[in-house]
Amino acid sequence: MTPPLGRRARLRWLHLILGGALLMPYFLVGTVIVGSYRTDTTVFGSLVSQLAAFGLALPMAAVTALFPLARPLSVAAARALCGLPPERPLADGPARTRQARVRAALWYTLHVALGGIVSGMTLALIPFAVGVTVLPFFADARHSPVIDVPEALDRPSLLALAPLAGIAMLAALAGCAAAAGALLADRAPVLLGPTPDDRLAAAERRAAALAVRNRLARDLHDSVGHALSAVTLQAGAARRVLDSDPEFVREALAAIEETTRRTVGELDSVLGLLRRDAEDAAGGDGPAGPGLDALDGLLAHCGVPVAYTAEGDRGTVPEAVAREAYRIAQEGLSNALRHGGRGAPVRLRITVRTEELEIVMDSPLPERPPAVRPGGGHGLRGITERAVLLGGRTGAGPHDGGWRLTACLPLHTPGGARP
């Protein structure tokens, strides 16, 4: 139970006063409409006319609250002043659906209606209650414009009770304001809470953010895994011929330097994207990364001889497809470094056709092939995920005494737009 004069109650009272202020433009329009039908007295001099203007103001307020941006404004005020419990969240963003707009309009109408009543009571009752409270102490106050005490009540025995009556009025006002504020706080999650469409949109945003982070994790795995495999191979080969072939050692050290420099740059880029807000990352086209143009540098320092063949126009490949093709080739080379045989080069062929890009990588198998885990391990699973996200397909397995990795990536989505 919230105390009538506690901090939460005072904030809710302020929220109701804000609702009364928001009601004023509609109320003034209502007085103009009502006044056009009255010629004998002013609207503000008749309680019936004021109630009629109040009744006309509420539908006008409801109509204006149907605009999508009305909900985030109401949500911001309710969060700041209504003292809502954290387990009852409110919706974020404009009201896009009909159901959300109707709920927001009902909330806004309830807010301004209760706010108008409580504001009117506050403006009228506080001066009156204060005047009643001071009646026994100031004789001039008994016949002031605010209070005109009838002669029948102008008795010391009755005036002695005036302070209690004034305090009771103020207490009643505080109780009414607290009750109205509690009603608004109770209805806020119902009328301003997320609709099923809002929950679906939020789930889609979270899924998009997770997809971006998963892609960044795959990039990190592929980049660092390839670099470590290449550096390990180059360092091992250089150690074995350290005394007999200094020239090879220099080339190996240069390859290690170039590989680590390139990998550090990619690592900085990925970590920078990971530090960004997930929604910002999900709102873009995905993390930037190297494409097919960077393949030459990758192959030159990958730590294994590669026979590379490119067919077709690489300029027609969308950026997203080129980025994933680079990562697939990088992961294939990492697997060849870790598990492939020595001696024969890796053969890589990338073919750009009208509708798809095909990657074929053949690597030699070692004399004693390592056991393959179900699913192909993290590397092959990551390759498959990259292709599936673009609507493509992959394959991996023994072929003509070696190991063949294939990936086909569509250049266009089924709807005709580039991925």
PDB file of C-alpha atoms in Angstrom, residues 223 226 258-259 262-263 265-266 288-302 306 308 310 314-315 317 319 321-330 333 348 350:
ATOM      1  CA  SER A 223      40.555 -15.771 -38.758  1.00  0.00           C
ATOM      2  CA  HIS A 226      43.726 -20.012 -39.755  1.00  0.00           C
ATOM      3  CA  GLU A 258      52.355 -10.891 -42.608  1.00  0.00           C
ATOM      4  CA  THR A 259      49.856 -13.450 -41.287  1.00  0.00           C
ATOM      5  CA  ARG A 262      46.596  -9.293 -41.165  1.00  0.00           C
ATOM      6  CA  THR A 263      44.983 -11.293 -38.375  1.00  0.00           C
ATOM      7  CA  GLY A 265      43.706  -6.127 -38.147  1.00  0.00           C
ATOM      8  CA  GLU A 266      40.775  -8.516 -38.592  1.00  0.00           C
ATOM      9  CA  ALA A 288      32.327  -5.754 -42.852  1.00  0.00           C
ATOM     10  CA  GLY A 289      35.185  -8.055 -43.742  1.00  0.00           C
ATOM     11  CA  PRO A 290      37.600  -9.093 -46.473  1.00  0.00           C
ATOM     12  CA  GLY A 291      36.190 -10.299 -49.789  1.00  0.00           C
ATOM     13  CA  LEU A 292      37.422 -12.066 -52.881  1.00  0.00           C
ATOM     14  CA  ASP A 293      39.917  -9.281 -53.600  1.00  0.00           C
ATOM     15  CA  ALA A 294      41.787 -10.242 -50.433  1.00  0.00           C
ATOM     16  CA  LEU A 295      42.175 -13.888 -51.458  1.00  0.00           C
ATOM     17  CA  ASP A 296      45.542 -13.326 -53.157  1.00  0.00           C
ATOM     18  CA  GLY A 297      47.101 -12.066 -49.930  1.00  0.00           C
ATOM     19  CA  LEU A 298      45.573 -14.944 -47.975  1.00  0.00           C
ATOM     20  CA  LEU A 299      46.879 -17.583 -50.376  1.00  0.00           C
ATOM     21  CA  ALA A 300      50.356 -16.047 -50.540  1.00  0.00           C
ATOM     22  CA  HIS A 301      50.919 -16.456 -46.796  1.00  0.00           C
ATOM     23  CA  CYS A 302      48.656 -19.351 -45.847  1.00  0.00           C
ATOM     24  CA  VAL A 306      47.863 -23.462 -53.362  1.00  0.00           C
ATOM     25  CA  TYR A 308      44.303 -21.164 -57.440  1.00  0.00           C
ATOM     26  CA  ALA A 310      39.336 -18.140 -60.767  1.00  0.00           C
ATOM     27  CA  ARG A 314      34.172 -11.372 -59.587  1.00  0.00           C
ATOM     28  CA  GLY A 315      32.789  -7.844 -59.935  1.00  0.00           C
ATOM     29  CA  VAL A 317      29.497 -10.909 -56.729  1.00  0.00           C
ATOM     30  CA  GLU A 319      29.634  -7.954 -50.962  1.00  0.00           C
ATOM     31  CA  VAL A 321      28.593 -13.338 -50.807  1.00  0.00           C
ATOM     32  CA  ALA A 322      32.217 -12.289 -51.409  1.00  0.00           C
ATOM     33  CA  ARG A 323      32.777 -11.940 -47.661  1.00  0.00           C
ATOM     34  CA  GLU A 324      31.392 -15.402 -46.902  1.00  0.00           C
ATOM     35  CA  ALA A 325      33.308 -16.923 -49.814  1.00  0.00           C
ATOM     36  CA  TYR A 326      36.552 -15.545 -48.374  1.00  0.00           C
ATOM     37  CA  ARG A 327      35.770 -16.991 -44.945  1.00  0.00           C
ATOM     38  CA  ILE A 328      34.861 -20.386 -46.422  1.00  0.00           C
ATOM     39  CA  ALA A 329      38.129 -20.499 -48.358  1.00  0.00           C
ATOM     40  CA  GLN A 330      40.026 -19.407 -45.247  1.00  0.00           C
ATOM     41  CA  LEU A 333      42.812 -23.769 -45.911  1.00  0.00           C
ATOM     42  CA  LEU A 348      41.257 -24.064 -55.110  1.00  0.00           C
ATOM     43  CA  ILE A 350      36.267 -20.331 -57.553  1.00  0.00           C
TER      44      ILE A 350
END
